[in-house]
mmCIF file of C-alpha atoms and ligand atoms in Angstrom:
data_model
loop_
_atom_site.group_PDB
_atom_site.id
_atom_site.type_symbol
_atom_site.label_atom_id
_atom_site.label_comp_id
_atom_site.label_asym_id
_atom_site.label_seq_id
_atom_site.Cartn_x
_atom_site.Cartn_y
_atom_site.Cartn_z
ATOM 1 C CA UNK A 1 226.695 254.687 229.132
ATOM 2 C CA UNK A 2 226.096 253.587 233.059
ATOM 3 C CA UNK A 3 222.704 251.331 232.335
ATOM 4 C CA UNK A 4 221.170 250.993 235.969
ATOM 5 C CA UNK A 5 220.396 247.367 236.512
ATOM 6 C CA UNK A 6 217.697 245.970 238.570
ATOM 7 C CA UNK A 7 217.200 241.677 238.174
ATOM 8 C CA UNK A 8 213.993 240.806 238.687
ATOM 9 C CA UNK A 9 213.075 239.014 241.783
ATOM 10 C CA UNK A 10 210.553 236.668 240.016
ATOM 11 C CA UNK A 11 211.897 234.700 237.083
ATOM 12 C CA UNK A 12 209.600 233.341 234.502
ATOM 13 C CA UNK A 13 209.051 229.882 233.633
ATOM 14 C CA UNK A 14 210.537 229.736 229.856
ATOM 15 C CA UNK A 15 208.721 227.671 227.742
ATOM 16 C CA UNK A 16 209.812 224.095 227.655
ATOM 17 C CA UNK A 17 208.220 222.989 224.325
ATOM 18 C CA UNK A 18 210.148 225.133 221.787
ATOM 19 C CA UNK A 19 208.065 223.530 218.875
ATOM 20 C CA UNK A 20 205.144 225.783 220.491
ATOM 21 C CA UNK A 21 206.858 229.301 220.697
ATOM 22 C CA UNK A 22 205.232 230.903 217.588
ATOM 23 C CA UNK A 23 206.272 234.232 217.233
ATOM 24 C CA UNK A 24 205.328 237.347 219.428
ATOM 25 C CA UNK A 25 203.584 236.067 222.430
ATOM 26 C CA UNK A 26 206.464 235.170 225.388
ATOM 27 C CA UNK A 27 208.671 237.794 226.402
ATOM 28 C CA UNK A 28 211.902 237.772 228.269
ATOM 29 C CA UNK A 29 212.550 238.276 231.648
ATOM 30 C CA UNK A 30 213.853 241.839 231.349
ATOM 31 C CA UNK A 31 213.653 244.966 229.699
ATOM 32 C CA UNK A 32 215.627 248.355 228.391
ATOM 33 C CA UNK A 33 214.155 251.216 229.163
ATOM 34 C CA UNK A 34 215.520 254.977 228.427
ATOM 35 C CA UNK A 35 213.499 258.448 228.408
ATOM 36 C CA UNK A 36 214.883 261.533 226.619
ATOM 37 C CA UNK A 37 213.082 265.134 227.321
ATOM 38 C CA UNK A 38 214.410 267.766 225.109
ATOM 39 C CA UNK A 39 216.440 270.427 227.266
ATOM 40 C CA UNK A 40 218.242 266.585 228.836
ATOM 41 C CA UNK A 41 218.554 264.692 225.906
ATOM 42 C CA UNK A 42 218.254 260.526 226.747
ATOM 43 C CA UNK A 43 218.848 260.021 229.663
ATOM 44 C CA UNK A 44 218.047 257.667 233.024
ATOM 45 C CA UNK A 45 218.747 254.207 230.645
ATOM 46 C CA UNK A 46 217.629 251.270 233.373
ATOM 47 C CA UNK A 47 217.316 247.492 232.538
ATOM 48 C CA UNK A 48 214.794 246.153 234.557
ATOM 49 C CA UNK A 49 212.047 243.478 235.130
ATOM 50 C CA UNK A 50 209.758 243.383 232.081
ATOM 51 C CA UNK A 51 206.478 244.908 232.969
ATOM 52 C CA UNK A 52 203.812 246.952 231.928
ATOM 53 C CA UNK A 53 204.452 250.577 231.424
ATOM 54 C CA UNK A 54 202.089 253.190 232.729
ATOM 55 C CA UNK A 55 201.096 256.322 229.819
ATOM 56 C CA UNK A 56 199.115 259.098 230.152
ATOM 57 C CA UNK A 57 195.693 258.448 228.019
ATOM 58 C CA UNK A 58 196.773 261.949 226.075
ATOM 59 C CA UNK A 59 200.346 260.634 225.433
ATOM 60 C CA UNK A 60 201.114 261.715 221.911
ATOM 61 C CA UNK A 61 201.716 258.227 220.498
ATOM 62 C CA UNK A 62 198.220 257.608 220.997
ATOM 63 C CA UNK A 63 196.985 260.255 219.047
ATOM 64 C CA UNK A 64 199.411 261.264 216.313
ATOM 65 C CA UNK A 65 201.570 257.850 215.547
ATOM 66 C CA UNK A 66 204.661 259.279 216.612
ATOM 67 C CA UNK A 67 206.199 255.468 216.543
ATOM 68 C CA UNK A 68 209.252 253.869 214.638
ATOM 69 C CA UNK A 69 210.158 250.601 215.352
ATOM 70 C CA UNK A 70 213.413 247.583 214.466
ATOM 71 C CA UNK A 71 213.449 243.985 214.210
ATOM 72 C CA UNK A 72 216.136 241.668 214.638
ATOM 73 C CA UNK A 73 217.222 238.345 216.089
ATOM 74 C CA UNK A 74 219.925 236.779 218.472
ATOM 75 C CA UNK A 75 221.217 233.296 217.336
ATOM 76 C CA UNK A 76 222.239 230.382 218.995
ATOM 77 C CA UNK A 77 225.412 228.452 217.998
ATOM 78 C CA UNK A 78 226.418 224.708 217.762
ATOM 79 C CA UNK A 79 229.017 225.974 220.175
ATOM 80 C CA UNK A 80 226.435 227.565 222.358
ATOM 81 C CA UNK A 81 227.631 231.200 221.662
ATOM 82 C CA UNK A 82 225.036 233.764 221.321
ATOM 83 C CA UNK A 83 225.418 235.955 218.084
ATOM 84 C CA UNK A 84 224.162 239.160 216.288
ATOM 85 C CA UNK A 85 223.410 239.730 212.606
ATOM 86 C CA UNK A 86 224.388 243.121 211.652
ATOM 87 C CA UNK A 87 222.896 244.794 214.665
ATOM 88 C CA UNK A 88 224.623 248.327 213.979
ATOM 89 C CA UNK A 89 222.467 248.260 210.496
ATOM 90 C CA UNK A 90 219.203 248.092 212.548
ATOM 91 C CA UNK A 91 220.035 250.936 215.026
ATOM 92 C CA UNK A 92 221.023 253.128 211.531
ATOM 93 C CA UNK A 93 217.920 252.053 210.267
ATOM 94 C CA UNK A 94 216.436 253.335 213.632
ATOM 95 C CA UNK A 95 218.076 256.439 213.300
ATOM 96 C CA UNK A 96 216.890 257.160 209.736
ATOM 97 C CA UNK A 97 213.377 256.804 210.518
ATOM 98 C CA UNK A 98 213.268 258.891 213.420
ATOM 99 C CA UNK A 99 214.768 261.637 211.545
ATOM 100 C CA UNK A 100 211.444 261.191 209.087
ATOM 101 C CA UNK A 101 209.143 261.178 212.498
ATOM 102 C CA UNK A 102 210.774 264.079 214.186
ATOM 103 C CA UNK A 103 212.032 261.886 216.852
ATOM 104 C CA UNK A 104 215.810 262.349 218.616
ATOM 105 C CA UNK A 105 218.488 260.336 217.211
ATOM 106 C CA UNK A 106 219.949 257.606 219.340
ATOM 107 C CA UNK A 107 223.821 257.480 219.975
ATOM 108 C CA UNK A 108 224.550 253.951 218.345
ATOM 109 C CA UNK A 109 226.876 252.772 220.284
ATOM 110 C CA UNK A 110 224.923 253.254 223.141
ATOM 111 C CA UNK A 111 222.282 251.477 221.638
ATOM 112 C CA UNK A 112 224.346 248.401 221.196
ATOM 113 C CA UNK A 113 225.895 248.596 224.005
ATOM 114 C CA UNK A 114 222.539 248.596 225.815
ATOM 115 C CA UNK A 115 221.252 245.357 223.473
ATOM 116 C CA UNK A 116 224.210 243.240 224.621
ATOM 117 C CA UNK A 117 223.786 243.908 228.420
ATOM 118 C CA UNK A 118 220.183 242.821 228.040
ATOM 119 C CA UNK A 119 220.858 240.138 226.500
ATOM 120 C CA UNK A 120 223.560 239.065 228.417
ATOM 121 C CA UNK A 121 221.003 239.173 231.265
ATOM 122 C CA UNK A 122 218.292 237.387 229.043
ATOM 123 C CA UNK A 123 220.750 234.464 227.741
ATOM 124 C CA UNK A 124 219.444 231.943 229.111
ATOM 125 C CA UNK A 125 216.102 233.177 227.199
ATOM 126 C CA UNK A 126 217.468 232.373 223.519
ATOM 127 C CA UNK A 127 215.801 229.317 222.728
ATOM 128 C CA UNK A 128 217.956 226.117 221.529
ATOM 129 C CA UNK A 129 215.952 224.476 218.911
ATOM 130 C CA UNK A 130 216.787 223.845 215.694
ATOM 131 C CA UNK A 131 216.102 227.359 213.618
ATOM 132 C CA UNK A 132 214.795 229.167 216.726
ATOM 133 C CA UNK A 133 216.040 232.395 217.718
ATOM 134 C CA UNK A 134 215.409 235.533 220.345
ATOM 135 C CA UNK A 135 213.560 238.014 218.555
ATOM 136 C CA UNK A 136 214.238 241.632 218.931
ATOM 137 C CA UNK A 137 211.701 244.778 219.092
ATOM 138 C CA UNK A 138 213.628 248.194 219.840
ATOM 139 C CA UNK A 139 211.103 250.884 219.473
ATOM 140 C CA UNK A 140 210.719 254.574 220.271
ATOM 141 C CA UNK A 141 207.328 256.045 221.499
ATOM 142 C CA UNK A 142 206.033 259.708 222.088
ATOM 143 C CA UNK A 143 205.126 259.660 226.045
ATOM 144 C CA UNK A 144 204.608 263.906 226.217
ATOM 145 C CA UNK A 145 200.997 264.298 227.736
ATOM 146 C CA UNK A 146 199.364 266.704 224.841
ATOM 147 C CA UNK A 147 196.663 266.749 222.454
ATOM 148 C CA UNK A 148 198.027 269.782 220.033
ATOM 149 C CA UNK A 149 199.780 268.660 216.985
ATOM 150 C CA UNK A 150 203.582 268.681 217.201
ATOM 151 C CA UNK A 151 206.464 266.553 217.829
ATOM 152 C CA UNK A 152 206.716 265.548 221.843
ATOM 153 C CA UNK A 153 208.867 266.660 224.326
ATOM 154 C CA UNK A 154 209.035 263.205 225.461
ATOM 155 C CA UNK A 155 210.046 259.976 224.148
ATOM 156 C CA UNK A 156 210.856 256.361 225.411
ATOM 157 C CA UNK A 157 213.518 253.903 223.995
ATOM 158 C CA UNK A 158 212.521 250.466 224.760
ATOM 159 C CA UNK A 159 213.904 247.620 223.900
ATOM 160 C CA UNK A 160 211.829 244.064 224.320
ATOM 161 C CA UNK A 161 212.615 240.913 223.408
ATOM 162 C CA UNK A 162 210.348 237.380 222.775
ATOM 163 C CA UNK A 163 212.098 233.782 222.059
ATOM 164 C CA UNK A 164 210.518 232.798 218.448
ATOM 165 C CA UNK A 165 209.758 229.689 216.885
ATOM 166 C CA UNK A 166 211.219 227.866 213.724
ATOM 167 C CA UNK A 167 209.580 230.215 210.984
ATOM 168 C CA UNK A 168 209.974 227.029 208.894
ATOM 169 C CA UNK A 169 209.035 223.630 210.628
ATOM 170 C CA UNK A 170 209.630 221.835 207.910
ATOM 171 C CA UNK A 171 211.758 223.859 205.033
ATOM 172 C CA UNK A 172 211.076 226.281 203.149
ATOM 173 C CA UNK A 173 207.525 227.251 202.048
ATOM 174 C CA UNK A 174 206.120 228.896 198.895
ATOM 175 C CA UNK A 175 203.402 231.842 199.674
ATOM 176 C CA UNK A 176 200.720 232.789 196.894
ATOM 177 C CA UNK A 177 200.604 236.770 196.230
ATOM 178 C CA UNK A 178 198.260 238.878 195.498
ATOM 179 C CA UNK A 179 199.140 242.352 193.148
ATOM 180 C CA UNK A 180 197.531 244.512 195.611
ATOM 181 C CA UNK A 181 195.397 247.020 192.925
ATOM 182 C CA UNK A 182 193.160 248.978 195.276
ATOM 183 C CA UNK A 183 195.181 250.018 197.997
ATOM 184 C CA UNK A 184 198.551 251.429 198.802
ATOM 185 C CA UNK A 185 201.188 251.007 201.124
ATOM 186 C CA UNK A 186 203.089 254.246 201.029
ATOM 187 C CA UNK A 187 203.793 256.768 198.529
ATOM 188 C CA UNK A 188 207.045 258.480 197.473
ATOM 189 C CA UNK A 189 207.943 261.967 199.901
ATOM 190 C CA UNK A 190 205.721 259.832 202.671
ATOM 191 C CA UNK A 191 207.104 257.482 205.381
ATOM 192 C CA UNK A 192 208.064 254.337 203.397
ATOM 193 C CA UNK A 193 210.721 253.785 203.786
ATOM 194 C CA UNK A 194 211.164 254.681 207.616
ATOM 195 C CA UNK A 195 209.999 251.171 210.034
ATOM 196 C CA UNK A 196 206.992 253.371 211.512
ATOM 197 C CA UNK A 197 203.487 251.595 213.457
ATOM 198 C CA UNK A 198 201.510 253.934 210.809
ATOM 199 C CA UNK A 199 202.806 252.177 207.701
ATOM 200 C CA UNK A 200 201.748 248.807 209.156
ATOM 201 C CA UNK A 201 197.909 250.119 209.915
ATOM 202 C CA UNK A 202 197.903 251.296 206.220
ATOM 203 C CA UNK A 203 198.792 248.003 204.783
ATOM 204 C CA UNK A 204 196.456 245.754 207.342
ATOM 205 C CA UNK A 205 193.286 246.423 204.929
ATOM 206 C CA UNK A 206 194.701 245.196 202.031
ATOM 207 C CA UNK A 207 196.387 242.094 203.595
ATOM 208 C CA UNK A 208 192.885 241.249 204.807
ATOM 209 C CA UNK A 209 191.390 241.083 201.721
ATOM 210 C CA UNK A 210 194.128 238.541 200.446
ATOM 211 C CA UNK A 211 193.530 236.683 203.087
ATOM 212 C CA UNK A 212 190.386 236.134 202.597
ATOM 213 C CA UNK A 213 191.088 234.854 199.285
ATOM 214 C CA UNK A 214 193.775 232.614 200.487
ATOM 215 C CA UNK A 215 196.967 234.534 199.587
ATOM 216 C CA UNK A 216 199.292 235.126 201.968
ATOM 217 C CA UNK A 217 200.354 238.435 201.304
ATOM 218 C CA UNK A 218 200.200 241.220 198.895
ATOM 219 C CA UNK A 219 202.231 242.198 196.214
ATOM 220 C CA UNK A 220 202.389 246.228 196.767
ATOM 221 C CA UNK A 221 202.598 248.719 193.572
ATOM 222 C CA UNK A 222 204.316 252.387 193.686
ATOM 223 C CA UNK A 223 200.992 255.074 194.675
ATOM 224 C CA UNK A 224 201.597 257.047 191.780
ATOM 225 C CA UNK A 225 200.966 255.030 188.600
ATOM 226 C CA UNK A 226 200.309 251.826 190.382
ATOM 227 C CA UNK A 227 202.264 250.403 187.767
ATOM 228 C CA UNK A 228 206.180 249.166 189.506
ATOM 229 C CA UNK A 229 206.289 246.655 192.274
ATOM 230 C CA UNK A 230 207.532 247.841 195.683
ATOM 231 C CA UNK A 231 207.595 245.059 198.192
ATOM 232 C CA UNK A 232 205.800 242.247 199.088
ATOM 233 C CA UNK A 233 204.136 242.041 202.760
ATOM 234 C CA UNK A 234 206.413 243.555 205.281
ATOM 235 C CA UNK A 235 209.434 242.138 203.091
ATOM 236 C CA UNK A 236 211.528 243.168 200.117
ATOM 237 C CA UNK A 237 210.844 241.770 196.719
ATOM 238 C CA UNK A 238 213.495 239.591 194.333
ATOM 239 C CA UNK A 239 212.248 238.516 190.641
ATOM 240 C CA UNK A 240 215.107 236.752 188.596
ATOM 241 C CA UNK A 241 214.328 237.462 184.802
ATOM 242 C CA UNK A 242 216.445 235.648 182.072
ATOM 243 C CA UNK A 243 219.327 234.809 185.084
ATOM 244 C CA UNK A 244 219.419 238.772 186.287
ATOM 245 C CA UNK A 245 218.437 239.124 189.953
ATOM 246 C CA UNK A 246 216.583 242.186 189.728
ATOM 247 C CA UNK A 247 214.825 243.964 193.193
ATOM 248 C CA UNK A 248 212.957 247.430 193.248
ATOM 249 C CA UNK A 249 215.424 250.434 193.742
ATOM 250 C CA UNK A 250 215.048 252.713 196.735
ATOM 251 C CA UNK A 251 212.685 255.425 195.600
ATOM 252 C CA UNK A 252 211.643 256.471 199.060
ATOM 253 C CA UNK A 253 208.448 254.557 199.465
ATOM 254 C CA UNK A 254 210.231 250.936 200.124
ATOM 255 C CA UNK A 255 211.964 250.181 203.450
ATOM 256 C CA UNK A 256 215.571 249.242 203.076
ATOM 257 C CA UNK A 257 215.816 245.931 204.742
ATOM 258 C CA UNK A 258 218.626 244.229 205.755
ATOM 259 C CA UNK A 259 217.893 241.481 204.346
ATOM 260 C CA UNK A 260 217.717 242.888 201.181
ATOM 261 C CA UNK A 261 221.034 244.416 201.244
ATOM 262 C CA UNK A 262 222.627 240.886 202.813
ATOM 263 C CA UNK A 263 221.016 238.893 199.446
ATOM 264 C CA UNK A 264 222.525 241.778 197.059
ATOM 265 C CA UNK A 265 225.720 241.718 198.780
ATOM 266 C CA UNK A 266 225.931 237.617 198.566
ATOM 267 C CA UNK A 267 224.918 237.123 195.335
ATOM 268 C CA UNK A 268 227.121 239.951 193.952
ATOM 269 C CA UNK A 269 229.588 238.288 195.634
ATOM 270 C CA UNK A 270 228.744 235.199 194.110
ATOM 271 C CA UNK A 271 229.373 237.173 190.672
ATOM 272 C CA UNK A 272 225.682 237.125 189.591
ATOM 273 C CA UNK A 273 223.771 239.805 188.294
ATOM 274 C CA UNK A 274 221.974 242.154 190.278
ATOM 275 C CA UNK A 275 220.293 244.955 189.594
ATOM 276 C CA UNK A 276 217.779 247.437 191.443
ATOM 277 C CA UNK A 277 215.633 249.192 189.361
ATOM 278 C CA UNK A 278 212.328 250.025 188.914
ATOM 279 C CA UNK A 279 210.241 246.658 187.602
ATOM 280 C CA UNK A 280 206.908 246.901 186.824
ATOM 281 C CA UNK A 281 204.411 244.033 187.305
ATOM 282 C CA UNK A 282 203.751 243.725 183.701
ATOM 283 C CA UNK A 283 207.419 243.016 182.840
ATOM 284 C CA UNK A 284 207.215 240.438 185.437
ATOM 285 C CA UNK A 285 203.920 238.690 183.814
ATOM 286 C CA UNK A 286 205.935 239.554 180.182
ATOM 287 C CA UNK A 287 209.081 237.707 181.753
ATOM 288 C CA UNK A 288 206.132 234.378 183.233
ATOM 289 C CA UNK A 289 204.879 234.310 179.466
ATOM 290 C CA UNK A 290 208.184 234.450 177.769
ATOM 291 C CA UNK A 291 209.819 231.915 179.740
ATOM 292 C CA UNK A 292 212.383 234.526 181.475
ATOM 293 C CA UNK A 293 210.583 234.499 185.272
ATOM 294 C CA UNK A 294 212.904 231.509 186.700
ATOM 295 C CA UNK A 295 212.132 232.731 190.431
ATOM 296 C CA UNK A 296 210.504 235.048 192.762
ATOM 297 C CA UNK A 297 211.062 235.395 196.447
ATOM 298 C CA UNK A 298 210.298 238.314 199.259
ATOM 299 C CA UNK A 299 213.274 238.840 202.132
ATOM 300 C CA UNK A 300 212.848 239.730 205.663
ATOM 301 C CA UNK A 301 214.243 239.060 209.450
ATOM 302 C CA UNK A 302 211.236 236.797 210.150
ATOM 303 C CA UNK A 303 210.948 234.473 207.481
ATOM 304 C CA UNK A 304 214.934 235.279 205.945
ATOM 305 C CA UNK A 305 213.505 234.127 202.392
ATOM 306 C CA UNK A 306 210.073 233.648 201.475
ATOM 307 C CA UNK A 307 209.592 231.909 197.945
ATOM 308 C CA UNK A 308 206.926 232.983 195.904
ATOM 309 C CA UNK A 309 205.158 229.871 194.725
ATOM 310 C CA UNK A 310 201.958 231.813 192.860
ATOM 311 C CA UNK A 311 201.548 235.643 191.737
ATOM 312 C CA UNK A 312 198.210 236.779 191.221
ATOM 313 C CA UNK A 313 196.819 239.750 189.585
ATOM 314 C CA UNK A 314 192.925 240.019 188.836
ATOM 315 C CA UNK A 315 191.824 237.212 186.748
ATOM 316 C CA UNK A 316 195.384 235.736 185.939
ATOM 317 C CA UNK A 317 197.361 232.895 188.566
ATOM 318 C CA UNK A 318 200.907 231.852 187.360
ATOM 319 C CA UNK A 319 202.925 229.456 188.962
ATOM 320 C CA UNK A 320 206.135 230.701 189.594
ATOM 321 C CA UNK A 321 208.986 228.151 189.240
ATOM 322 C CA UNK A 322 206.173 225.466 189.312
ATOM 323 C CA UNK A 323 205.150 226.303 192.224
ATOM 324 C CA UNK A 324 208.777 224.970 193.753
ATOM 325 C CA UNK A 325 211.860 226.482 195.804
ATOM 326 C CA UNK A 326 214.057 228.238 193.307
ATOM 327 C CA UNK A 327 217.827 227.353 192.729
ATOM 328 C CA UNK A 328 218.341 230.794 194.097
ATOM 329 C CA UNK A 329 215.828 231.186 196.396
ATOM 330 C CA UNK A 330 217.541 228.140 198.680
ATOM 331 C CA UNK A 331 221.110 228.989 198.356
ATOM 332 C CA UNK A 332 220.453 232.518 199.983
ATOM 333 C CA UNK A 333 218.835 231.208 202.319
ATOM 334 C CA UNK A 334 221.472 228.010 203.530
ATOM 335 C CA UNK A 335 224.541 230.877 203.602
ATOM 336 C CA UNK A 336 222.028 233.588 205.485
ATOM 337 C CA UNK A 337 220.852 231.036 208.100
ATOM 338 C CA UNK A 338 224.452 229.394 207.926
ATOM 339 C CA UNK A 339 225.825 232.101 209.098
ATOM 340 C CA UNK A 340 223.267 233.642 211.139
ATOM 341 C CA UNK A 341 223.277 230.223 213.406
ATOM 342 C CA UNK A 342 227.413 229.497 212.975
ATOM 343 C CA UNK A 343 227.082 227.108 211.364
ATOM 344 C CA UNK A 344 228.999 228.501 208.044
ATOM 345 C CA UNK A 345 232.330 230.515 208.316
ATOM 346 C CA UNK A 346 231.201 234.343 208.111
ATOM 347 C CA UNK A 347 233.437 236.037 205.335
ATOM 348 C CA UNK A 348 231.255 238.645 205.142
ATOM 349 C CA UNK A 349 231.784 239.966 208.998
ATOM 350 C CA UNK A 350 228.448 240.164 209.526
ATOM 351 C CA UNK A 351 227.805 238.175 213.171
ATOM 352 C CA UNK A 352 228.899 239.524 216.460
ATOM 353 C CA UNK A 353 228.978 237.255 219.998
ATOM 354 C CA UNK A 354 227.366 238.295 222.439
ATOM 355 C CA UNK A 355 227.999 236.100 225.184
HETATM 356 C C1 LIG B 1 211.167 245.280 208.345
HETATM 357 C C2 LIG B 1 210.610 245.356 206.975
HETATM 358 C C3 LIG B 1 211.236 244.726 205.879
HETATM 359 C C4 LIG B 1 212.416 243.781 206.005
HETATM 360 O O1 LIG B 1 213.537 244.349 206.594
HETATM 361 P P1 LIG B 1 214.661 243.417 207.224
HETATM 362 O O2 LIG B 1 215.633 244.395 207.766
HETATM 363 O O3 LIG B 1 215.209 242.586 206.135
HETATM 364 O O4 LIG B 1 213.988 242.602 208.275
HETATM 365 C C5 LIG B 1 210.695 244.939 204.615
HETATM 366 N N1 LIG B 1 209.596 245.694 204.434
HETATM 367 C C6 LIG B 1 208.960 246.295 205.467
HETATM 368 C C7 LIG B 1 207.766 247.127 205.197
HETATM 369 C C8 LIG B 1 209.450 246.143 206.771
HETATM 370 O O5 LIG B 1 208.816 246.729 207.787
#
């Protein structure tokens, strides 16, 4: 792929107090940008200053959702190498939910290739703090200027990136859940499991409402009997019941996170037990009463592992673990982030360098 470059003429000031980054609000210097039209396929890909882009107020995206999305992050070494976590996985991932939207496939290859001249450009924009890292958004849009219900003509590939803080300042952090009984986040034969803008608006309500009652996130049931646990948040969901590692199968309706698949493949690897199956929350409050329920943690790109302190559902709080980091919990997360950062030797092949 021939990428047309154009440096901007106007560098940014990057941040100089890393502790402040947060996530999501300072972006890069440049951008990836590609348009496909059908009849051309993708075509014109240009990196270039990051700046607004100008859309048509009857651009399809606006109307009909027509918007999948990835998330993933570029590490800093002690060596001061710059290195990828299983990048190919999230341009798949891409690939598989714009087959559910109707959107063209990406070659992945390209893709990649694309990521690693950006941030080759960008480098200088990875942050150097202790657990900070250059977040990632890839994302396709609908651009076609039409109001009747189809898929568009017209799509843009962008790719964005933002230097992010230390998710955890000061280790890691127990949430409290909520079972989320009144809403739901996707249903099987709907978009679940594809990394689309519209599954996010459908799940905003019900986070809300657990906010308000000081949980962090909610714990998200299957739309049909309401009965087996999905995911938790935007991340996957890991119970461990009598020394099994068990994690919701996918049935469609849960997004298949890399993450997820990174913990299964360590700890199987590890030679402990896991299995993905459907769970229901009632076997997990069985599991609290019986003495089984050692742990419970979500997984995701942002936050790697997220224990789960306290479980809510109604009128009944347990305290997971006593409330503490699980024996599990912190070992997945040392060998992820050890090898995410280099800081661990990665058997498993996951990390590329960049630059
Ligand atoms: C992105 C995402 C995850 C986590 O996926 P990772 O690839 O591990 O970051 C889990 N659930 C939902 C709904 C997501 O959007």
């Amino acid at each position: 792929m021939n990428i047309s470059i154009t440096k901007t003429t106007s560098p940014k000031k990057k941040p100089t107090d890393e502790t402040q980054l947060g996530f999501g609000k300072v972006f890069s210097d440049h951008m990836f940008i590609m348009e496909y039209d059908t009849g051309k396929g993708w075509h014109s890909p240009q990196i270039k200053e990051y700046s607004d882009i100008s859309l048509s107020p009857a651009a399809m995206v606006f109307h009909y959702g027509q918007e999948i999305f990835e998330g993933l992050k570029v590490y800093r070494t002690p060596e001061d190498k710059i290195m990828l976590f299983r990048a190919e996985e999230n341009f798949k991932r891409l690939n598989s939910s714009a087959e559910r939207s109707v959107i063209p496939a990406i070659n992945i290859d390209d893709a990649l290739f694309a990521l690693n001249e950006l941030i080759k450009i960008d480098k200088d924009w990875v942050p150097k703090s202790e657990g900070t890292s250059l977040y990632i958004r890839p994302f396709i849009i609908a651009v076609d200027s039409f109001l009747g219900v189809k898929p568009s003509d017209k799509y843009y590939f962008i790719i964005i990136t933002s230097p992010s803080g230390a998710y955890y300042s000061t280790g890691l952090n127990p949430v409290g859940i909520a079972v989320e009984e009144r809403y739901v986040r996707a249903v099987k034969g709907g978009m679940g499991f594809a990394k689309a803008g519209g599954n996010y608006a459908a799940s905003m309500l019900g986070q809300q409402e657990a906010h308000a009652q000081n949980y962090e996130q909610v714990l998200w049931l299957d739309g049909i009997e309401r009965k087996y646990i999905e995911e938790v948040g935007a991340m996957n969901v890991f119970f461990v019941i009598n020394g099994e590692i068990v994690t919701p199968e996918l049935s469609g309706s849960i997004l298949p996170g890399i993450t997820r698949m990174s913990a299964i493949e360590l700890c199987r690897k590890w030679n402990m037990k896991v299995t993905e199956r459907k769970l229901s929350v009632d076997e997990v409050f069985d599991a609290f009463d019986s003495g089984a329920l050692t742990e419970a943690f979500g997984t995701g790109t942002a936050a790697v592992i997220s224990p789960i302190g306290v479980l809510k559902k109604g009128e009944r709080v347990i305290k997971i673990n006593n409330g503490q980091i699980g024996e599990i919990s912190q070992k997945l997360y040392d060998a992820l982030t050890g090898i995410q950062f280099g800081k661990i030797r990665d058997d498993m092949g996951w990390t590329k360098v960049v630059v």
